[in-house]
Coordinates of C-alpha atoms in Angstrom, one line a residue:
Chain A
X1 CA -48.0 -140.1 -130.5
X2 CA -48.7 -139.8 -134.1
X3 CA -47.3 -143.0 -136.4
X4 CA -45.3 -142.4 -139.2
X5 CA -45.3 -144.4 -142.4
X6 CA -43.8 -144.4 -145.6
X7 CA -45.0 -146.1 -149.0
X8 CA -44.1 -145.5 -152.8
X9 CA -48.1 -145.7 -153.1
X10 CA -50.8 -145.1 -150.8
X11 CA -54.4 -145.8 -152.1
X12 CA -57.3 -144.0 -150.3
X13 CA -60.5 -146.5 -150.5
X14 CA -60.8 -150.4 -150.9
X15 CA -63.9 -150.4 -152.9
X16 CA -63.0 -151.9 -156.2
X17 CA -60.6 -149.3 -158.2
X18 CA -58.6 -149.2 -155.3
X19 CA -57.6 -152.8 -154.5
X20 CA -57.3 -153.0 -158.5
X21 CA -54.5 -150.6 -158.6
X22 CA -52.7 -151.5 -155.3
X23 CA -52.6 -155.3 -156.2
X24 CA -51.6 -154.1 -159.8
X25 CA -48.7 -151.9 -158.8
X26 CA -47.5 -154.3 -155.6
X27 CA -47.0 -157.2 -157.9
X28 CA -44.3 -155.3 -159.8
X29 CA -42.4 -155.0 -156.6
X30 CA -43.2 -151.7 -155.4
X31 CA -44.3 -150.5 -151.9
X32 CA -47.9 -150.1 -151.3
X33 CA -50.5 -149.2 -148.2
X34 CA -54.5 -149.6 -149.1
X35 CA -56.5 -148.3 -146.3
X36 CA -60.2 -148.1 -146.0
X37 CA -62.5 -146.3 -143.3
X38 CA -64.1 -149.2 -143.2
X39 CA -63.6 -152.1 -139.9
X40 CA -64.9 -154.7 -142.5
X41 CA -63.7 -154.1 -146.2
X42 CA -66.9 -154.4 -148.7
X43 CA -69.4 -153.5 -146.0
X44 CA -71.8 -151.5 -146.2
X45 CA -72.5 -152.3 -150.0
X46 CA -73.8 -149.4 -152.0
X47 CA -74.5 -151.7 -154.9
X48 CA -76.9 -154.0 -156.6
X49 CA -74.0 -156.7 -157.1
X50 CA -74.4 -157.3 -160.5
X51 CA -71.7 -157.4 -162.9
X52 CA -70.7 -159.4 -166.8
X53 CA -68.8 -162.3 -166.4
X54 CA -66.4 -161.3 -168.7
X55 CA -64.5 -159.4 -165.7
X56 CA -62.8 -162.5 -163.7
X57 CA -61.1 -163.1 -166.9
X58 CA -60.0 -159.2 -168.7
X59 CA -58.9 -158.5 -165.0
X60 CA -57.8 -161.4 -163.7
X61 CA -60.0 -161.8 -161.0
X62 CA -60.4 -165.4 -159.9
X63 CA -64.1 -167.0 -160.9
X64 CA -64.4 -168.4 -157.1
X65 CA -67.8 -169.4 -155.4
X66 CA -67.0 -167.9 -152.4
X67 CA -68.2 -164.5 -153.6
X68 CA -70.7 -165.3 -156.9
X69 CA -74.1 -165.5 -155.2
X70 CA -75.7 -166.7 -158.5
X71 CA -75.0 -167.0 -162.3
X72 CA -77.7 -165.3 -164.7
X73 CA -78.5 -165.9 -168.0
X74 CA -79.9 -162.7 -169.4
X75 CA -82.4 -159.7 -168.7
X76 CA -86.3 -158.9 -168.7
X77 CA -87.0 -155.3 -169.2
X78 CA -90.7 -153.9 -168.4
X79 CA -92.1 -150.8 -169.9
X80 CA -94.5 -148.9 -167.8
X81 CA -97.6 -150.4 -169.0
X82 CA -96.2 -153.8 -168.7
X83 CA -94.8 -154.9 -172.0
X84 CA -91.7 -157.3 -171.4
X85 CA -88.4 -157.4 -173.6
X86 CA -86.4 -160.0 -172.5
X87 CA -82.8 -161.1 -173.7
X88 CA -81.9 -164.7 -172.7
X89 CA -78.2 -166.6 -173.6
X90 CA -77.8 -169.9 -173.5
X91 CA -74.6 -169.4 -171.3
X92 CA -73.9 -167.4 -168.3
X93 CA -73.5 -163.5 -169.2
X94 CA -73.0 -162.2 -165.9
X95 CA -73.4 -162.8 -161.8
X96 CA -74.6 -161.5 -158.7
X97 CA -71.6 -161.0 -156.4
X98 CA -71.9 -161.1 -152.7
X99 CA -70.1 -157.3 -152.5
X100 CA -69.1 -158.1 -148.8
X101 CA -67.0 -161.0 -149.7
X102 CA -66.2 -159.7 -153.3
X103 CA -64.2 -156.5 -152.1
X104 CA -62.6 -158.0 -149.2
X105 CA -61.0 -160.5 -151.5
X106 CA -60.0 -157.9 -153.8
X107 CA -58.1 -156.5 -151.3
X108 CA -56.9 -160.2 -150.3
X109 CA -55.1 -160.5 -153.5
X110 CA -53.8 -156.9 -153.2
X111 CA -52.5 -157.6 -149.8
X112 CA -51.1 -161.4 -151.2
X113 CA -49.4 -159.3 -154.1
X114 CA -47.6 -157.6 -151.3
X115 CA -49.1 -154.5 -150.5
X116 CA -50.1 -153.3 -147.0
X117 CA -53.9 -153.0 -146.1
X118 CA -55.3 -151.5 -143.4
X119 CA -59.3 -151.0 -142.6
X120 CA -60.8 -148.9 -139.9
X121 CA -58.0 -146.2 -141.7
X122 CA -59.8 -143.2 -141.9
X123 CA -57.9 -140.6 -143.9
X124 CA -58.8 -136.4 -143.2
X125 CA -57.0 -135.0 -145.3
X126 CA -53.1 -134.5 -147.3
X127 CA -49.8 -133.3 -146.0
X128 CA -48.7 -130.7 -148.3
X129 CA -44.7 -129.6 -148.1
X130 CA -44.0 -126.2 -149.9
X131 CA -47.2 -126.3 -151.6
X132 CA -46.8 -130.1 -153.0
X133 CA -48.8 -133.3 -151.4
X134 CA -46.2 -135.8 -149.8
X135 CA -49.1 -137.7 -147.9
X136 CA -52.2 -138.0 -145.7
X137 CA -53.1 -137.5 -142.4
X138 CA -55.4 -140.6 -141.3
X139 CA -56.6 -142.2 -138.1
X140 CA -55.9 -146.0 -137.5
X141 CA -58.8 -147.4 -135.4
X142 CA -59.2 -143.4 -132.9
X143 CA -55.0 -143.3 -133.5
X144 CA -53.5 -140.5 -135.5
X145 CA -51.0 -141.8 -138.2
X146 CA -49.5 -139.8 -140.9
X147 CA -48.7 -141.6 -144.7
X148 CA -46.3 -140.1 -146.6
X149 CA -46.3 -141.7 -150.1
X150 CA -44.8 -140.9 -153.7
X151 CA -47.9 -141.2 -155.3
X152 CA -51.4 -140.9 -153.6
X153 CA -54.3 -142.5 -155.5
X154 CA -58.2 -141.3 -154.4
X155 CA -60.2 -144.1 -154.8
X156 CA -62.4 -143.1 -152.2
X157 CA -65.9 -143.0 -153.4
X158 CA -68.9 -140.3 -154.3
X159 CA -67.2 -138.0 -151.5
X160 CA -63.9 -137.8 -153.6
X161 CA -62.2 -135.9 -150.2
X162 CA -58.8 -136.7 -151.4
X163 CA -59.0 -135.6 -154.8
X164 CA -60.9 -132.2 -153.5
X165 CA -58.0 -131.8 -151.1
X166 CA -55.7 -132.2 -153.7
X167 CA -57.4 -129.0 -155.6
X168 CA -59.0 -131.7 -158.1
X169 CA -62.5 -130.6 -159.2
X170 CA -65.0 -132.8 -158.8
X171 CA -67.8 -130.9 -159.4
X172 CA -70.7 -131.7 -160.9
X173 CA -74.2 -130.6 -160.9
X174 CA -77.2 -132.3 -158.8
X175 CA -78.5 -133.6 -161.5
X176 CA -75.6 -135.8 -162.7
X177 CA -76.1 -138.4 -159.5
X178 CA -79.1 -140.7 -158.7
X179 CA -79.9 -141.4 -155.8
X180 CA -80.1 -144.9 -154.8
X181 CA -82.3 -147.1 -152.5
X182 CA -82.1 -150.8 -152.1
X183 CA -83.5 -153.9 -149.8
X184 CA -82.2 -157.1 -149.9
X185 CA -85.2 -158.9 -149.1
X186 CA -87.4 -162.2 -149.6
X187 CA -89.5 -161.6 -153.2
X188 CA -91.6 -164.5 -155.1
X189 CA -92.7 -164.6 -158.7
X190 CA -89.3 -163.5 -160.6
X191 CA -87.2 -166.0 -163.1
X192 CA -83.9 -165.9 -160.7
X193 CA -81.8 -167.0 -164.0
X194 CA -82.9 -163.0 -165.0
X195 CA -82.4 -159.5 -164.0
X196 CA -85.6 -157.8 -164.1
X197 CA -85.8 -153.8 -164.4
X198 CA -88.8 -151.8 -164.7
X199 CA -88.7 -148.2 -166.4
X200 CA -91.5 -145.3 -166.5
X201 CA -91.8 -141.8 -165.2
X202 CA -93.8 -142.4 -162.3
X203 CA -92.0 -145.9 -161.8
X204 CA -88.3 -144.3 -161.7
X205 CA -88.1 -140.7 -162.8
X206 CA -84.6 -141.2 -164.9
X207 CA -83.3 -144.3 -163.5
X208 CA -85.4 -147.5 -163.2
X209 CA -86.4 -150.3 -160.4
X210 CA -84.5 -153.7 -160.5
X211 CA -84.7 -157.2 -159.3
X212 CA -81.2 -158.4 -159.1
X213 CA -82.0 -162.4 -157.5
X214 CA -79.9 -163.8 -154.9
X215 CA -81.6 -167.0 -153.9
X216 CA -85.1 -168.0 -155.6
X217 CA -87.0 -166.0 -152.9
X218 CA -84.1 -163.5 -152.3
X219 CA -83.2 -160.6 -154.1
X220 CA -81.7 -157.2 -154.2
X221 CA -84.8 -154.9 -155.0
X222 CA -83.9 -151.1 -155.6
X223 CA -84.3 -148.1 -157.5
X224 CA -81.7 -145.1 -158.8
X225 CA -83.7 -141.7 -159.2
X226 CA -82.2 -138.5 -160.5
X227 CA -80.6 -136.9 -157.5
X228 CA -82.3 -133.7 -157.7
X229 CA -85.3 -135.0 -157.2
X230 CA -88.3 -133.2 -154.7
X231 CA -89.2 -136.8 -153.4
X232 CA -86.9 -139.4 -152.3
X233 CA -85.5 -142.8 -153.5
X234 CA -87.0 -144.4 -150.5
X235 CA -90.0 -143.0 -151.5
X236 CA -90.4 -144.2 -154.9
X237 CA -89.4 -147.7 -154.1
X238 CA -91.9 -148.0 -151.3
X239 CA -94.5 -146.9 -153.9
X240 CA -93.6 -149.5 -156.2
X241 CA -93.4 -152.5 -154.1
X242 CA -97.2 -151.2 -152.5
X243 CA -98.4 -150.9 -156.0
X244 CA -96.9 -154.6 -157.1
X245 CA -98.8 -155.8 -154.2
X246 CA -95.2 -157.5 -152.8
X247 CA -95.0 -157.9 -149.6
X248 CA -91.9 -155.8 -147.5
X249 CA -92.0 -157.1 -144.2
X250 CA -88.9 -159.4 -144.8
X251 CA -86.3 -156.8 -145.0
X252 CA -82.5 -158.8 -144.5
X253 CA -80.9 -155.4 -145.5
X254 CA -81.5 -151.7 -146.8
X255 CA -78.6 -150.3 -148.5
X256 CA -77.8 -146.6 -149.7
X257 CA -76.2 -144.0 -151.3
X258 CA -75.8 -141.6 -154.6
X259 CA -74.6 -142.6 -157.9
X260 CA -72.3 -140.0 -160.2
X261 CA -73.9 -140.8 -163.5
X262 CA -72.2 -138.3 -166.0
X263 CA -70.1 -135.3 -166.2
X264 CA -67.0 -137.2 -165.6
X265 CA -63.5 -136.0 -164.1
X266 CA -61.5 -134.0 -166.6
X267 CA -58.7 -134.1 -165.3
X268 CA -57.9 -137.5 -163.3
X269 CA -54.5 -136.7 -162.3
X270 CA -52.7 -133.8 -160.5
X271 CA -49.0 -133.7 -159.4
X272 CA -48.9 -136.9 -157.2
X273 CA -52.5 -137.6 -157.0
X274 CA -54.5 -140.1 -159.4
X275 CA -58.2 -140.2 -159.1
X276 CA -60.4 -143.5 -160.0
X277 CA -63.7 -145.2 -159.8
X278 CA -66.5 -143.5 -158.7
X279 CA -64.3 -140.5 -157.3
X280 CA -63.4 -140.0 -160.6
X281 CA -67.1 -140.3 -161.9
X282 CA -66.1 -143.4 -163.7
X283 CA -69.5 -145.0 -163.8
X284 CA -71.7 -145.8 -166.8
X285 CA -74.5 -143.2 -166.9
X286 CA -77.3 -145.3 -168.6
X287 CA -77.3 -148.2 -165.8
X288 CA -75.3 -146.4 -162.8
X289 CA -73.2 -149.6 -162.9
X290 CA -69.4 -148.7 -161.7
X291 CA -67.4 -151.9 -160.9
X292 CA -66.1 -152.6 -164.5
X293 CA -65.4 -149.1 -165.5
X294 CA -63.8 -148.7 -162.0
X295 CA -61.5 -151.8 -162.9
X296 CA -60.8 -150.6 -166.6
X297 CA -59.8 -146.8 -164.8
X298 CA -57.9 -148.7 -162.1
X299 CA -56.1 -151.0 -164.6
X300 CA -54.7 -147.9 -167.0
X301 CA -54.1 -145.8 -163.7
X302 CA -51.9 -148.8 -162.1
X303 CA -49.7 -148.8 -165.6
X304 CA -49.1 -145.3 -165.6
X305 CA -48.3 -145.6 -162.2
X306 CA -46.1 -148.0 -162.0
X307 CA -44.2 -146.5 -165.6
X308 CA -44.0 -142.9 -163.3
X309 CA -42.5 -145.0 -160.4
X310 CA -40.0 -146.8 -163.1
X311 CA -38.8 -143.8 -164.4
X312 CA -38.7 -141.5 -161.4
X313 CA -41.1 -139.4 -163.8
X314 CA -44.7 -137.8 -161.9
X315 CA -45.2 -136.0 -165.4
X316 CA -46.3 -139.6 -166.8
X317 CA -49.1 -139.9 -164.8
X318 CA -50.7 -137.7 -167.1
X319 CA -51.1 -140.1 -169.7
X320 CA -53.7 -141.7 -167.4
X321 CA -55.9 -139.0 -168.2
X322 CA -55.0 -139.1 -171.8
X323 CA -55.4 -142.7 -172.2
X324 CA -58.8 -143.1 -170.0
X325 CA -60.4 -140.5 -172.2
X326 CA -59.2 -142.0 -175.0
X327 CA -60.4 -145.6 -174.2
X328 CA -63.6 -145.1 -172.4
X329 CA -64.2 -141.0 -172.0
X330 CA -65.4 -140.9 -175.5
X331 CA -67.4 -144.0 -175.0
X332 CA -68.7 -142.9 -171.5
X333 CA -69.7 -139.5 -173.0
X334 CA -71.8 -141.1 -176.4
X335 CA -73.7 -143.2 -173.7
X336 CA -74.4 -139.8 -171.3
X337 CA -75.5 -138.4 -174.4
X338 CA -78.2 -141.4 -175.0
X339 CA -79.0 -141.6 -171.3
X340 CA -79.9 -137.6 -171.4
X341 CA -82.0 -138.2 -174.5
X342 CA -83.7 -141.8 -172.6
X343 CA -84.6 -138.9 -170.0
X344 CA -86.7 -136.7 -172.3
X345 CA -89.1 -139.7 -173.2
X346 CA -92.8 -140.1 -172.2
X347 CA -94.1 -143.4 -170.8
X348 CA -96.0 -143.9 -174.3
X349 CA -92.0 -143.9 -175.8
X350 CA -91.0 -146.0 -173.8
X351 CA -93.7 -148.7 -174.4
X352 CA -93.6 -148.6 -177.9
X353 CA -89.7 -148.9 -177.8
X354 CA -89.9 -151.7 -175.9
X355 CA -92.8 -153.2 -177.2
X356 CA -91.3 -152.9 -180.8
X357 CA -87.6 -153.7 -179.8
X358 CA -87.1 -157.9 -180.4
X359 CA -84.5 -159.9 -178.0
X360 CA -81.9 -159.6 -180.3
X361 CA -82.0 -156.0 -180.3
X362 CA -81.6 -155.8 -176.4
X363 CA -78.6 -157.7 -176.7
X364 CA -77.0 -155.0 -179.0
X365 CA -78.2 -152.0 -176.3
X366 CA -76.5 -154.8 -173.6
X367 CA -73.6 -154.6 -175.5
X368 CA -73.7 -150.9 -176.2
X369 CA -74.0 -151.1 -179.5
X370 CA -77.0 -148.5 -179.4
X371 CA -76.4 -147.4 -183.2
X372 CA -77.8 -150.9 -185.1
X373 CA -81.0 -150.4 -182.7
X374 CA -81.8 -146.9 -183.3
X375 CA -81.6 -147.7 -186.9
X376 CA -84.0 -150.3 -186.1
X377 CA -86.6 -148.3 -184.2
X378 CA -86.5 -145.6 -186.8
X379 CA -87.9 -147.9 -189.3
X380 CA -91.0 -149.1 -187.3
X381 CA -94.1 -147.8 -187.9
X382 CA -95.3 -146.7 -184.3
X383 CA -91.9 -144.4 -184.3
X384 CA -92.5 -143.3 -188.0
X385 CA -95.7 -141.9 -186.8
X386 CA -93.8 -139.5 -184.0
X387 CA -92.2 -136.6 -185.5
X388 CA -90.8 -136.6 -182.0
X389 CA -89.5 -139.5 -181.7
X390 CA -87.7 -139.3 -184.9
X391 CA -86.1 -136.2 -184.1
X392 CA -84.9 -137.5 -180.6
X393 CA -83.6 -141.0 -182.3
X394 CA -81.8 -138.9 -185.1
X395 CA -79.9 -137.2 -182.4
X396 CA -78.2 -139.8 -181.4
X397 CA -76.9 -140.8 -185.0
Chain B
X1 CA -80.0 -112.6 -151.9
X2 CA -79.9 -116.3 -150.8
X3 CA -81.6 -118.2 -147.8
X4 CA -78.8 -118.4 -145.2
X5 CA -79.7 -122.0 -144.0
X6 CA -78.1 -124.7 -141.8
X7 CA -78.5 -128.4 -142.6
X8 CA -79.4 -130.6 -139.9
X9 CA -79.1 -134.3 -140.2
X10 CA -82.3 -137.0 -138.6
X11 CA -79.6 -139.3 -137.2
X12 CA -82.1 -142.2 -136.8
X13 CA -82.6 -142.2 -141.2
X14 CA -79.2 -141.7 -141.6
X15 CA -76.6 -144.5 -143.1
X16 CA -73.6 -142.9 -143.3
X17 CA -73.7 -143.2 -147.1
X18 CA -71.7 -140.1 -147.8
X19 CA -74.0 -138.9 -150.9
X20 CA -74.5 -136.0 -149.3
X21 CA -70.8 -135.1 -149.0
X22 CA -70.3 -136.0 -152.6
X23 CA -72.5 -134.1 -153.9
X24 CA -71.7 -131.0 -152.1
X25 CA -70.1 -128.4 -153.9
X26 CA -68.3 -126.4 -151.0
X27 CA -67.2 -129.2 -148.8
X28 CA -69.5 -128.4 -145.9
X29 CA -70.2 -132.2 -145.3
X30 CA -68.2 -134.5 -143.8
X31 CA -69.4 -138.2 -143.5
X32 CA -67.0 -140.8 -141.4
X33 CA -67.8 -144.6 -141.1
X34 CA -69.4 -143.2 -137.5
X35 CA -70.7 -139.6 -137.9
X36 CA -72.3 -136.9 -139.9
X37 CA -70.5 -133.1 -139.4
X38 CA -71.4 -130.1 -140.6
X39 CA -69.6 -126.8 -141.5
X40 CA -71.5 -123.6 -141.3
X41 CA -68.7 -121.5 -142.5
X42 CA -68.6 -123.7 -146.0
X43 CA -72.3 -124.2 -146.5
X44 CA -73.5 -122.1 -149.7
X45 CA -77.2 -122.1 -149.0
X46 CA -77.8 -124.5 -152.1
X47 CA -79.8 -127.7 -150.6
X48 CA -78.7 -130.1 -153.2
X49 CA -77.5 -132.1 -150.1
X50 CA -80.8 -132.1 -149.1
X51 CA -82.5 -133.6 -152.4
X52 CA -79.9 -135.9 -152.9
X53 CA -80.3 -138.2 -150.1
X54 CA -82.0 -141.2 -151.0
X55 CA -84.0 -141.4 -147.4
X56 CA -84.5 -137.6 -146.8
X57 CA -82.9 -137.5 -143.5
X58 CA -81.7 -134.3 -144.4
X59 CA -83.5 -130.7 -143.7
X60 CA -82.2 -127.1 -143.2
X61 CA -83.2 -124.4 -140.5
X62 CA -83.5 -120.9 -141.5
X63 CA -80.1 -118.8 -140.1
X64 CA -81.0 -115.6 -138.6
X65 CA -79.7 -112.1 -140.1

């Protein structure tokens, strides 16, 4: 017999948007149900677990030691023939989450807010009634269940099935993912108070290698290549850790999946359905890195949300749209506009960028303020010299 | 006139990521949290699915006729 339920909100996908919104709107009283595929919430991770530390506080996330693996202090970036640019603060900028325990307590605080969660919730597709969407149709560990809910919210990854279902289009082409490819593994020789990423053509075509450290001989070692690649991920990685002479026979975990990095949702919300994180493409195109953009999404979806609940008005849930593009969509676009202009340089670009960029000009890319630097490399000498590089730099003015 | 393929899935490589569903542009994959499915009727023939996965575990058979 199929189980009925019925919530104001029902949020498709426990990754991070989704806990964001459901412990957002719960707290201001509001029914909600968070289900995941899932049996454990946060596991598998399809993620290199770092994130800036300025999160726990702009989202009010708690700063607690049960899911920071280890506090770092800057970044080392390595050009393909091996010169270094390093950025180091004197405080902690960011930390390496343990993803497993991170998302789970995400959606512990949603659930202690009051909303409903469910894993092993597996949802095939919506109930439509005279055309409009007044649910979904899930399976609760093998069990059918049908949700009905005012408002349905996709957070449910790369696959986006909900917002698809919902006549959303999430299209984009191939060559807007990476494809990504990561060990957790036992590695010597890196500074563990730094990430380290390596760039180059043959290193990472598009997308680059990183360290990300865990313990002092543990880290999270992968790669991001552009999706349409001939070769794989897996292959490229492999390559690189044969070639760096470090040893991969101490494998505690190999993690993976595809990245959207650009052509992001126009329209990210329909009727009843609001789309977020990396369903919605809401990831940042020059690093692949989603968790913050999927908590700023989640964060101006729960408001409009929870204003469309207050006033018995769906037509406000357009405003999400409205205000994400205006808050980060422009943002997001200037830095997919970089990233596609990164892509067109040679390995001798990227050396002399990074050999002529100082620390203090990495901490203005890290802060994406890529204007100031450009500036900067179109007064050196070594770029003067490129008619090339010139022209691609002034591009991006 | 395009390739009618199928795309078959090497079940030992696969993890279940779902990058193969997401980047599909007709909906003919369909990853769970404990199987890989196919739908012939959906596939357009395009093998982004097939580039896309980060541990190639995907392939296609020529369809006849």
């Amino acid at each position: 017999m199929t189980e009925i339920m019925k919530y104001d909100v029902v949020v498709v996908g426990a990754g991070i948007a989704g806990p964001i919104v459901a412990r957002n709107v719960a707290r201001e009283g509001y029914s909600v149900l968070l289900v995941d595929k899932k049996p454990a919430i946060g596991a598998p991770k399809q993620c290199a677990e770092g994130i800036n530390i300025s999160i726990f506080e702009r989202y009010g996330i708690p700063y607690d030691k049960r899911f920071i693996n280890r506090e770092i202090y800057g970044a080392r970036i390595y050009s393909p023939s091996g010169y270094e640019l390093e950025i180091r603060y004197k405080k902690v900028s960011g930390v390496i989450l343990e993803r497993k325990v991170f998302d789970k307590m995400l959606a512990f605080y949603a659930a202690r807010s009051g909303a409903d969660v469910l894993s092993r919730t597996e949802v095939e597709d919506v109930i439509r009634e005279n055309g409009k969407i007044i649910g979904v149709k899930a399976k609760h560990e093998g069990e059918p269940v049908e949700i009905y809910g005012d408002i349905i919210v996709a957070a449910d990854g790369v696959e986006s099935t909900i917002a698809r279902k919902a006549g959303i289009n999430t299209y984009a082409p191939p060559h807007e993912f990476d494809s990504a490819y990561e060990y957790e593994m036992l590695i010597d020789g890196f500074d563990p108070e730094l990430i380290h990423l390596w760039f180059g053509n043959d290193v990472a075509p598009r997308g680059y290698v990183w360290v990300f450290p865990k313990d002092e001989d543990r880290a999270n070692v992968g790669i991001g290549i552009n999706s349409d690649n001939p070769k794989t991920a897996k292959y490229y990685l492999d390559k690189w850790l044969k070639e760096n002479n470090i040893p991969s026979k101490k494998l505690l975990e190999i993690n993976v999946g595809v990245v959207p990095v650009g052509g992001f949702l126009k329209e990210l919300a329909k009727e009843n359905v609001v789309v977020v994180g990396d369903a919605a493409r809401q990831v940042n195109p020059m690093h692949g890195g989603g968790m913050a953009e999927a908590m700023k999404a989640g964060t101006i979806a729960s408001k409009w949300i929870v204003k469309a609940l207050e006033e018995e008005n769906l037509e406000l849930l357009k405003n999400y749209t409205t205000e994400w593009w205006e808050k980060d969509g422009k943002r997001l676009e200037r830095v997919l506009k970089i990233r596609k202009a990164v892509e067109r340089l040679t390995d001798e670009d990227l050396d002399v960028f990074i050999e002529v960029l100082s620390g203090t000009d990495a901490e203005k890319i890290a802060e994406g303020n890529y204007t100031e630097v450009i500036k900067v490399l179109l007064k050196h000498p070594k770029v003067l010299m490129s008619a090339r590089r010139i022209s691609l730099l002034k591009e991006l003015l | 006139m395009v390739e009618k393929i199928k795309i078959i899935v090497n079940e030992d490589k696969c993890y279940l990521c779902g990058g193969c569903a997401g980047v599909c542009p007709s909906l003919a994959i369909k990853v769970s949290s404990s199987k890989w499915e196919f739908f012939q009727d959906k596939c357009i023939s395009c093998k982004i699915c097939i580039n896309a996965c980060p541990v190639g575990a995907l392939d296609f058979e020529p369809l006849e006729g």
